[in-house]
Amino acid sequence: MDVLGFVKEFNGILWNSFLMYALLGVGIFYTIYLGFPQIRHFNLAMKYAFGPALQRKKGEEGKSKVNSFQALATAVAAQVGTGNVAGIATAISMGGVGSIFWMWISAILGMGTIFSEAVLAQKYREVRPGGAIGGPAFYIRKGLGLKWLALFFSIAFITYVGFTGSMVQANSITVALTTAFDIEPWVVGVGIALIVGIVIIGGQKRITTVAELVVPFMAIAYILGSLVIMCIYFDLIPQAFAEVFREAFSTKAAAGGAAGIAMKYAIRYGVARGLFSNEAGMGTSPHAHAMAEVKDPAMQGFVAMSGVFITLLICTSTALVILLTGAHKQAGLESTAITQEAFDMVFGKAGIIFLQVSIFFFAFTTIIGNYIFGEMNVRSLFGKVGVYIFRAVVIGSVFVGAIFAVTFVWEITDTVTGLMVIPNIIALIFLAPQTKAAYKNFLKKRSAGELD
């Protein structure tokens, strides 16, 4: 077996036989342990994320402070990536239409997990001259007292952001732009490296500002483009939803297997793609939520929930576009090509350009969002000098990923991501009592009117 084959087999065991169930289990645990906060207090998630409570009052905060919405935008920047286009198409092609239902379920459960991540990130963050920093490495080290495990997470995360993650996202941008326009890959590589460099050299404040401007635009634009297709096929929407619910619990055989295999595939791919899309439990978004200035840690927990909801809207938009157009029934198509076929069927060449430009924004914001998270870990371990080196590494990785095929790097990315998820899950389980205590304290203060 060659190296690539070995890595693929290892990733299959790591994700399909362990991490997928571990992440889902943590989501179920927190949902029950906290009493279904994502359902009982969904209104608070919307209020704290988008309502007047988030608006920075003039003169109230210093210019260096990051408000909750900026933190949310930065988190969503990292969460909303090419998986929201390719991942959902893959789930439908591999797991059937019913996988969409299980994607919804994993997102709802993931809201419980990400609530805990944000609360712990707030509790154990460190406020420094350049801004507040925090994340799994901080609550693993301070909360669990396991410095070696925190170091393990940081190294895995720095590797992910500095090398593998940046390369594969840059490669996605190259594929998107060369598909939509007649541009040479090296030109795209130089362009991406320059833009990424300009943004990340500006530090935390510039990245959060760019995220605040770009993320709402890209999310709304993609959803509106999808809504146009939904309006055109409006009469088929009830049928599409009916098919999703019916296939989610199908007991029929799949590919000649025993009865019930179809449902097994739907659950497996729906849950897996859902977790990859919203990243609940993966340890990425807590870095963003640690930056926010809020009155109570639980408030940012609710804001984090809204981030999962945003990714759910985007994933559902992709799913409905595919189902309504029937693009998933076209032979020989897989991954992004399925979604591209859907937009092409309705808008022609303009649809392909729209989708590829959307992928560009999804991938670009993922690069800068993950960068700031990686910088927090680098700054904690190596100081300012390490940050300068890290910036150079990210810019270089972006250029290399843009001009070279990165099939092997995609697989390594899955491996590194899996290795950083493990310590985060351990921390979430053992620090659960602290999350619950913070949640109960929030409810007590809110009922007393202290958070109005």
Short mmCIF file of C-alpha atoms in Angstrom, two decimals:
data_model
loop_
_atom_site.label_atom_id
_atom_site.label_comp_id
_atom_site.label_asym_id
_atom_site.label_seq_id
_atom_site.Cartn_x
_atom_site.Cartn_y
_atom_site.Cartn_z
CA MET A 1 0.00 0.00 0.00
CA ASP A 2 1.38 3.45 -0.94
CA VAL A 3 1.47 6.40 1.46
CA LEU A 4 -1.67 8.03 0.02
CA GLY A 5 -3.58 4.77 0.33
CA PHE A 6 -2.46 4.34 3.94
CA VAL A 7 -3.49 7.90 4.86
CA LYS A 8 -6.90 7.41 3.24
CA GLU A 9 -7.47 4.19 5.15
CA PHE A 10 -6.36 5.80 8.41
CA ASN A 11 -8.70 8.75 7.84
CA GLY A 12 -11.55 6.38 7.16
CA ILE A 13 -11.03 4.69 10.51
CA LEU A 14 -10.36 7.96 12.35
CA TRP A 15 -13.43 9.79 11.07
CA ASN A 16 -16.01 7.18 10.06
CA SER A 17 -15.40 4.79 12.93
CA PHE A 18 -14.60 7.18 15.77
CA LEU A 19 -14.72 10.96 15.46
CA MET A 20 -18.04 11.18 13.66
CA TYR A 21 -19.75 9.31 16.49
CA ALA A 22 -17.75 11.15 19.16
CA LEU A 23 -18.77 14.56 17.82
CA LEU A 24 -22.38 13.49 17.46
CA GLY A 25 -22.30 12.01 20.96
CA VAL A 26 -20.97 15.25 22.45
CA GLY A 27 -23.76 17.14 20.70
CA ILE A 28 -26.40 14.79 22.10
CA PHE A 29 -24.84 14.98 25.56
CA TYR A 30 -24.78 18.79 25.73
CA THR A 31 -28.25 19.12 24.27
CA ILE A 32 -29.68 16.94 27.05
CA TYR A 33 -27.27 18.12 29.79
CA LEU A 34 -28.16 21.78 29.23
CA GLY A 35 -31.86 21.15 28.66
CA PHE A 36 -32.13 21.86 24.90
CA PRO A 37 -30.93 25.48 24.98
CA GLN A 38 -30.84 25.69 21.17
CA ILE A 39 -34.60 25.13 21.12
CA ARG A 40 -35.73 26.79 24.35
CA HIS A 41 -33.60 29.90 23.83
CA PHE A 42 -33.22 30.10 20.06
CA ASN A 43 -34.62 33.64 20.26
CA LEU A 44 -31.65 34.66 22.40
CA ALA A 45 -29.23 33.33 19.79
CA MET A 46 -30.86 35.58 17.19
CA LYS A 47 -31.11 38.53 19.58
CA TYR A 48 -27.51 38.48 20.72
CA ALA A 49 -26.17 37.82 17.23
CA PHE A 50 -28.18 40.30 15.19
CA GLY A 51 -30.22 42.47 17.55
CA PRO A 52 -29.63 45.89 19.10
CA ALA A 53 -27.82 44.26 22.05
CA LEU A 54 -24.87 43.65 19.74
CA GLN A 55 -24.61 47.12 18.32
CA ARG A 56 -21.52 48.89 19.60
CA LYS A 57 -22.55 52.15 21.23
CA LYS A 58 -20.56 55.19 20.31
CA GLY A 59 -17.73 55.75 22.74
CA GLU A 60 -18.57 52.64 24.75
CA GLU A 61 -15.71 50.48 23.54
CA GLY A 62 -12.20 51.17 22.39
CA LYS A 63 -11.29 50.80 18.77
CA SER A 64 -9.21 47.71 19.55
CA LYS A 65 -12.20 45.82 20.97
CA VAL A 66 -14.05 43.14 18.98
CA ASN A 67 -17.81 43.05 19.36
CA SER A 68 -19.93 39.91 19.25
CA PHE A 69 -20.99 40.31 15.65
CA GLN A 70 -17.40 40.71 14.45
CA ALA A 71 -16.44 37.59 16.40
CA LEU A 72 -19.41 35.76 14.86
CA ALA A 73 -18.48 36.92 11.35
CA THR A 74 -14.91 35.71 11.88
CA ALA A 75 -16.16 32.34 13.13
CA VAL A 76 -18.57 31.98 10.21
CA ALA A 77 -15.77 32.98 7.83
CA ALA A 78 -13.92 29.84 8.90
CA GLN A 79 -17.05 27.67 9.10
CA VAL A 80 -18.49 28.50 5.69
CA GLY A 81 -16.12 26.91 3.21
CA THR A 82 -16.19 24.79 0.10
CA GLY A 83 -17.79 22.00 2.16
CA ASN A 84 -21.05 23.94 2.03
CA VAL A 85 -21.06 23.43 -1.74
CA ALA A 86 -19.11 20.22 -2.35
CA GLY A 87 -19.88 18.51 0.95
CA ILE A 88 -23.65 18.70 0.63
CA ALA A 89 -23.56 17.47 -2.96
CA THR A 90 -21.39 14.55 -1.82
CA ALA A 91 -23.80 13.72 0.99
CA ILE A 92 -26.71 13.53 -1.46
CA SER A 93 -24.80 11.48 -4.04
CA MET A 94 -23.35 9.04 -1.50
CA GLY A 95 -26.02 8.96 1.20
CA GLY A 96 -29.13 9.74 -0.78
CA VAL A 97 -31.69 12.53 -0.39
CA GLY A 98 -32.44 11.46 3.20
CA SER A 99 -28.95 12.54 4.27
CA ILE A 100 -30.20 16.15 4.28
CA PHE A 101 -32.51 15.41 7.21
CA TRP A 102 -29.63 13.96 9.23
CA MET A 103 -27.52 16.98 8.31
CA TRP A 104 -30.23 19.14 9.93
CA ILE A 105 -30.19 16.95 13.02
CA SER A 106 -26.40 17.13 13.35
CA ALA A 107 -26.58 20.94 13.07
CA ILE A 108 -29.22 21.21 15.79
CA LEU A 109 -27.19 18.98 18.10
CA GLY A 110 -24.02 20.82 17.15
CA MET A 111 -25.51 24.03 18.54
CA GLY A 112 -25.24 22.50 22.01
CA THR A 113 -21.59 21.63 21.44
CA ILE A 114 -20.58 24.99 20.04
CA PHE A 115 -22.35 26.75 22.91
CA SER A 116 -19.98 25.01 25.30
CA GLU A 117 -16.93 25.79 23.15
CA ALA A 118 -17.74 29.50 23.13
CA VAL A 119 -18.49 29.64 26.87
CA LEU A 120 -15.21 27.92 27.74
CA ALA A 121 -13.30 30.10 25.27
CA GLN A 122 -14.68 33.19 27.00
CA LYS A 123 -13.95 31.87 30.49
CA TYR A 124 -10.33 30.94 29.87
CA ARG A 125 -9.30 33.63 27.39
CA GLU A 126 -6.40 36.01 27.94
CA VAL A 127 -6.66 39.76 27.31
CA ARG A 128 -3.43 41.13 25.85
CA PRO A 129 -2.39 44.49 24.34
CA GLY A 130 -3.10 43.23 20.81
CA GLY A 131 -6.55 41.93 21.77
CA ALA A 132 -8.14 39.01 23.57
CA ILE A 133 -7.04 35.51 22.58
CA GLY A 134 -8.33 32.08 23.55
CA GLY A 135 -9.54 28.73 22.30
CA PRO A 136 -9.18 25.02 23.04
CA ALA A 137 -5.48 25.23 23.91
CA PHE A 138 -6.31 27.78 26.60
CA TYR A 139 -9.18 25.90 28.22
CA ILE A 140 -7.29 22.62 27.97
CA ARG A 141 -4.26 24.13 29.70
CA LYS A 142 -6.09 26.23 32.30
CA GLY A 143 -9.25 24.20 32.77
CA LEU A 144 -7.85 20.67 32.66
CA GLY A 145 -4.32 21.55 33.68
CA LEU A 146 -2.93 19.41 30.84
CA LYS A 147 -0.18 21.49 29.27
CA TRP A 148 1.03 18.64 27.07
CA LEU A 149 -2.45 18.12 25.58
CA ALA A 150 -2.82 21.86 24.99
CA LEU A 151 0.54 21.83 23.21
CA PHE A 152 -0.57 18.87 21.10
CA PHE A 153 -3.70 20.75 20.02
CA SER A 154 -1.75 23.92 19.21
CA ILE A 155 0.82 22.13 17.08
CA ALA A 156 -1.88 20.25 15.17
CA PHE A 157 -3.87 23.44 14.65
CA ILE A 158 -0.85 25.49 13.56
CA THR A 159 0.03 22.76 11.07
CA TYR A 160 -3.53 22.77 9.77
CA VAL A 161 -3.71 26.54 9.30
CA GLY A 162 -0.12 27.18 8.30
CA PHE A 163 0.21 24.42 5.74
CA THR A 164 -2.50 21.96 4.81
CA GLY A 165 -5.67 23.99 5.35
CA SER A 166 -4.35 27.09 3.59
CA MET A 167 -3.12 25.03 0.63
CA VAL A 168 -6.37 23.18 -0.02
CA GLN A 169 -8.50 26.32 0.27
CA ALA A 170 -6.18 28.18 -2.12
CA ASN A 171 -6.42 25.24 -4.51
CA SER A 172 -10.23 25.47 -4.37
CA ILE A 173 -10.00 29.15 -5.30
CA THR A 174 -7.75 28.35 -8.27
CA VAL A 175 -10.12 25.67 -9.54
CA ALA A 176 -13.06 28.05 -9.12
CA LEU A 177 -11.51 31.00 -10.94
CA THR A 178 -9.90 28.99 -13.75
CA THR A 179 -13.26 27.26 -14.32
CA ALA A 180 -15.20 30.53 -14.46
CA PHE A 181 -12.58 32.66 -16.21
CA ASP A 182 -9.60 32.15 -18.51
CA ILE A 183 -6.87 32.79 -15.93
CA GLU A 184 -3.52 31.07 -15.46
CA PRO A 185 -3.13 29.28 -12.08
CA TRP A 186 0.10 31.14 -11.24
CA VAL A 187 -1.68 34.47 -11.70
CA VAL A 188 -4.39 33.33 -9.29
CA GLY A 189 -1.70 32.16 -6.86
CA VAL A 190 0.08 35.53 -6.87
CA GLY A 191 -3.23 37.37 -6.50
CA ILE A 192 -4.45 35.26 -3.57
CA ALA A 193 -1.09 35.47 -1.80
CA LEU A 194 -1.08 39.29 -2.12
CA ILE A 195 -4.66 39.72 -0.89
CA VAL A 196 -4.21 37.28 1.99
CA GLY A 197 -0.94 38.98 2.91
CA ILE A 198 -2.49 42.46 2.98
CA VAL A 199 -5.33 41.24 5.20
CA ILE A 200 -3.40 39.13 7.71
CA ILE A 201 -0.53 41.58 8.13
CA GLY A 202 -3.12 44.00 9.48
CA GLY A 203 -3.62 41.67 12.44
CA GLN A 204 -6.70 40.76 14.43
CA LYS A 205 -8.57 44.03 13.93
CA ARG A 206 -8.20 44.10 10.14
CA ILE A 207 -9.22 40.45 9.80
CA THR A 208 -12.34 40.89 11.94
CA THR A 209 -13.24 44.06 10.01
CA VAL A 210 -12.88 42.29 6.64
CA ALA A 211 -14.91 39.35 7.96
CA GLU A 212 -17.62 41.71 9.21
CA LEU A 213 -17.92 43.22 5.72
CA VAL A 214 -17.45 40.16 3.51
CA VAL A 215 -19.21 37.34 5.38
CA PRO A 216 -22.73 38.84 5.44
CA PHE A 217 -22.39 39.79 1.77
CA MET A 218 -21.25 36.34 0.61
CA ALA A 219 -23.81 34.48 2.71
CA ILE A 220 -26.73 36.67 1.62
CA ALA A 221 -25.64 36.66 -2.03
CA TYR A 222 -25.40 32.86 -2.14
CA ILE A 223 -28.73 32.35 -0.38
CA LEU A 224 -30.45 34.89 -2.67
CA GLY A 225 -29.03 33.16 -5.75
CA SER A 226 -30.38 29.88 -4.42
CA LEU A 227 -33.74 31.50 -3.63
CA VAL A 228 -34.12 32.50 -7.28
CA ILE A 229 -33.90 28.83 -8.24
CA MET A 230 -36.33 27.91 -5.45
CA CYS A 231 -38.82 30.46 -6.79
CA ILE A 232 -38.53 29.04 -10.29
CA TYR A 233 -39.18 25.51 -8.99
CA PHE A 234 -41.53 26.67 -6.23
CA ASP A 235 -44.18 24.05 -6.99
CA LEU A 236 -41.63 21.25 -6.42
CA ILE A 237 -40.53 22.38 -2.94
CA PRO A 238 -43.19 20.39 -1.00
CA GLN A 239 -42.25 17.30 -2.99
CA ALA A 240 -38.54 17.84 -2.24
CA PHE A 241 -39.13 18.11 1.52
CA ALA A 242 -41.41 15.08 1.45
CA GLU A 243 -38.69 13.08 -0.30
CA VAL A 244 -36.09 14.18 2.27
CA PHE A 245 -38.22 13.01 5.22
CA ARG A 246 -39.28 9.81 3.48
CA GLU A 247 -35.76 8.78 2.48
CA ALA A 248 -34.31 9.70 5.89
CA PHE A 249 -36.14 6.74 7.41
CA SER A 250 -36.14 4.46 4.40
CA THR A 251 -35.85 0.74 5.13
CA LYS A 252 -35.20 -0.20 1.53
CA ALA A 253 -31.99 -1.83 0.41
CA ALA A 254 -29.20 0.18 -1.19
CA ALA A 255 -26.78 -1.07 -3.82
CA GLY A 256 -27.96 -4.63 -3.38
CA GLY A 257 -27.46 -4.61 0.38
CA ALA A 258 -29.78 -5.70 3.13
CA ALA A 259 -32.92 -3.82 4.09
CA GLY A 260 -32.18 -0.63 6.01
CA ILE A 261 -28.82 0.02 4.37
CA ALA A 262 -30.20 3.13 2.64
CA MET A 263 -31.06 4.70 6.00
CA LYS A 264 -27.62 3.78 7.37
CA TYR A 265 -25.93 5.58 4.48
CA ALA A 266 -28.22 8.59 4.88
CA ILE A 267 -27.32 8.93 8.55
CA ARG A 268 -23.61 8.39 7.99
CA TYR A 269 -23.15 10.92 5.19
CA GLY A 270 -25.69 13.42 6.47
CA VAL A 271 -24.15 13.58 9.93
CA ALA A 272 -20.58 13.59 8.60
CA ARG A 273 -21.18 16.39 6.09
CA GLY A 274 -23.19 18.36 8.63
CA LEU A 275 -20.37 18.20 11.18
CA PHE A 276 -17.79 19.19 8.58
CA SER A 277 -19.92 22.16 7.53
CA ASN A 278 -20.73 23.67 10.92
CA GLU A 279 -17.45 22.54 12.60
CA ALA A 280 -19.13 22.20 16.00
CA GLY A 281 -16.71 20.42 18.31
CA MET A 282 -13.72 20.77 16.00
CA GLY A 283 -12.07 23.54 17.98
CA THR A 284 -11.90 26.24 15.29
CA SER A 285 -14.67 28.71 16.14
CA PRO A 286 -13.86 29.02 19.90
CA HIS A 287 -10.85 31.13 18.91
CA ALA A 288 -13.16 33.70 17.34
CA HIS A 289 -15.64 33.75 20.20
CA ALA A 290 -12.83 34.30 22.72
CA MET A 291 -12.17 37.70 21.10
CA ALA A 292 -15.64 39.14 21.77
CA GLU A 293 -16.35 41.66 24.50
CA VAL A 294 -19.57 40.52 26.19
CA LYS A 295 -21.26 40.95 29.57
CA ASP A 296 -21.48 37.21 30.18
CA PRO A 297 -19.75 34.15 28.62
CA ALA A 298 -23.08 32.45 27.92
CA MET A 299 -24.15 35.37 25.73
CA GLN A 300 -21.35 34.51 23.32
CA GLY A 301 -22.42 30.87 23.55
CA PHE A 302 -25.77 31.85 22.07
CA VAL A 303 -24.03 33.94 19.40
CA ALA A 304 -22.00 30.86 18.49
CA MET A 305 -25.25 28.91 18.05
CA SER A 306 -26.39 31.41 15.44
CA GLY A 307 -23.21 30.69 13.48
CA VAL A 308 -24.25 27.04 13.13
CA PHE A 309 -27.69 28.24 12.07
CA ILE A 310 -26.13 30.37 9.30
CA THR A 311 -24.16 27.41 7.96
CA LEU A 312 -27.35 25.36 8.13
CA LEU A 313 -29.17 27.91 5.94
CA ILE A 314 -26.36 27.86 3.37
CA CYS A 315 -26.18 24.05 3.33
CA THR A 316 -29.96 23.79 3.01
CA SER A 317 -29.87 26.28 0.12
CA THR A 318 -27.33 24.08 -1.67
CA ALA A 319 -29.38 20.96 -0.99
CA LEU A 320 -32.65 22.43 -2.28
CA VAL A 321 -30.98 23.80 -5.42
CA ILE A 322 -29.67 20.31 -6.19
CA LEU A 323 -32.92 18.50 -5.39
CA LEU A 324 -35.23 20.92 -7.22
CA THR A 325 -33.18 20.90 -10.42
CA GLY A 326 -32.50 17.16 -10.26
CA ALA A 327 -28.79 17.76 -10.77
CA HIS A 328 -27.94 14.83 -8.49
CA LYS A 329 -29.57 12.48 -10.99
CA GLN A 330 -27.14 13.39 -13.77
CA ALA A 331 -24.72 10.55 -14.44
CA GLY A 332 -20.99 10.95 -13.94
CA LEU A 333 -21.11 13.97 -11.66
CA GLU A 334 -19.74 14.25 -8.14
CA SER A 335 -18.92 16.83 -5.48
CA THR A 336 -18.90 20.47 -6.68
CA ALA A 337 -19.79 19.41 -10.24
CA ILE A 338 -23.30 18.46 -9.03
CA THR A 339 -23.96 21.91 -7.56
CA GLN A 340 -22.42 23.53 -10.62
CA GLU A 341 -24.76 21.53 -12.86
CA ALA A 342 -27.74 22.81 -10.86
CA PHE A 343 -26.80 26.47 -11.35
CA ASP A 344 -25.87 25.82 -14.99
CA MET A 345 -29.31 24.29 -15.69
CA VAL A 346 -31.01 27.49 -14.56
CA PHE A 347 -28.60 30.33 -15.35
CA GLY A 348 -26.23 28.82 -17.90
CA LYS A 349 -22.67 30.22 -17.97
CA ALA A 350 -23.73 33.01 -15.58
CA GLY A 351 -24.73 30.38 -13.05
CA ILE A 352 -21.32 28.70 -13.26
CA ILE A 353 -19.59 32.05 -12.77
CA PHE A 354 -21.85 32.88 -9.81
CA LEU A 355 -21.10 29.56 -8.11
CA GLN A 356 -17.36 29.76 -8.69
CA VAL A 357 -17.21 33.33 -7.39
CA SER A 358 -19.14 32.14 -4.32
CA ILE A 359 -16.60 29.36 -3.82
CA PHE A 360 -13.84 31.97 -4.08
CA PHE A 361 -15.33 33.98 -1.22
CA PHE A 362 -16.07 30.86 0.83
CA ALA A 363 -12.49 29.63 0.51
CA PHE A 364 -10.86 33.06 0.94
CA THR A 365 -12.72 33.87 4.14
CA THR A 366 -11.88 30.41 5.46
CA ILE A 367 -8.18 31.15 4.95
CA ILE A 368 -8.22 34.48 6.79
CA GLY A 369 -10.61 33.21 9.47
CA ASN A 370 -8.45 30.21 10.26
CA TYR A 371 -5.32 32.35 10.10
CA ILE A 372 -6.33 34.51 13.04
CA PHE A 373 -7.11 31.35 15.03
CA GLY A 374 -3.71 29.91 14.18
CA GLU A 375 -2.02 33.18 15.11
CA MET A 376 -3.50 32.96 18.61
CA ASN A 377 -1.80 29.61 19.13
CA VAL A 378 1.47 30.82 17.61
CA ARG A 379 1.45 34.00 19.70
CA SER A 380 0.87 31.96 22.85
CA LEU A 381 3.75 29.58 22.12
CA PHE A 382 6.33 31.65 20.24
CA GLY A 383 5.50 35.35 20.73
CA LYS A 384 5.70 38.12 18.11
CA VAL A 385 8.65 36.64 16.21
CA GLY A 386 6.69 33.42 15.71
CA VAL A 387 3.75 35.41 14.36
CA TYR A 388 5.90 37.02 11.64
CA ILE A 389 7.25 33.64 10.57
CA PHE A 390 3.74 32.16 10.65
CA ARG A 391 2.44 34.90 8.35
CA ALA A 392 5.18 34.16 5.82
CA VAL A 393 4.42 30.43 5.99
CA VAL A 394 0.69 30.98 5.38
CA ILE A 395 1.30 33.33 2.43
CA GLY A 396 3.76 30.83 0.93
CA SER A 397 1.38 27.90 1.45
CA VAL A 398 -1.42 29.82 -0.24
CA PHE A 399 0.74 30.39 -3.32
CA VAL A 400 1.94 26.77 -3.48
CA GLY A 401 -1.56 25.39 -2.99
CA ALA A 402 -2.89 27.59 -5.75
CA ILE A 403 -0.51 26.40 -8.46
CA PHE A 404 0.04 22.73 -7.62
CA ALA A 405 -2.29 19.73 -7.32
CA VAL A 406 -2.87 18.98 -3.63
CA THR A 407 -4.66 15.63 -3.62
CA PHE A 408 -2.34 14.24 -0.97
CA VAL A 409 -2.58 17.43 1.09
CA TRP A 410 -6.38 17.08 1.19
CA GLU A 411 -5.94 13.73 2.91
CA ILE A 412 -3.30 15.07 5.32
CA THR A 413 -5.68 17.93 6.15
CA ASP A 414 -8.31 15.42 7.26
CA THR A 415 -5.69 13.66 9.40
CA VAL A 416 -4.44 16.83 11.09
CA THR A 417 -8.00 18.05 11.64
CA GLY A 418 -8.89 14.76 13.29
CA LEU A 419 -5.88 14.93 15.59
CA MET A 420 -6.84 18.41 16.81
CA VAL A 421 -10.47 17.36 17.39
CA ILE A 422 -9.53 14.65 19.91
CA PRO A 423 -8.09 16.93 22.64
CA ASN A 424 -10.96 19.39 22.13
CA ILE A 425 -13.55 16.64 22.69
CA ILE A 426 -11.73 15.49 25.83
CA ALA A 427 -11.85 19.03 27.21
CA LEU A 428 -15.53 19.51 26.35
CA ILE A 429 -16.46 16.34 28.21
CA PHE A 430 -14.47 16.99 31.38
CA LEU A 431 -15.29 20.70 31.54
CA ALA A 432 -19.04 20.17 31.05
CA PRO A 433 -19.87 21.06 34.70
CA GLN A 434 -18.23 24.46 34.18
CA THR A 435 -20.29 25.10 31.08
CA LYS A 436 -23.48 24.21 32.91
CA ALA A 437 -22.55 26.41 35.86
CA ALA A 438 -21.95 29.36 33.52
CA TYR A 439 -25.27 28.68 31.76
CA LYS A 440 -27.23 28.55 35.03
CA ASN A 441 -25.51 31.70 36.25
CA PHE A 442 -26.53 33.45 33.02
CA LEU A 443 -30.16 32.42 33.43
CA LYS A 444 -30.10 33.65 37.02
CA LYS A 445 -28.65 37.04 36.06
CA ARG A 446 -31.03 37.40 33.14
CA SER A 447 -34.07 36.68 35.29
CA ALA A 448 -32.82 39.35 37.70
CA GLY A 449 -32.57 41.83 34.84
CA GLU A 450 -28.82 42.25 35.13
CA LEU A 451 -28.12 41.59 31.44
CA ASP A 452 -30.72 43.87 29.86
#
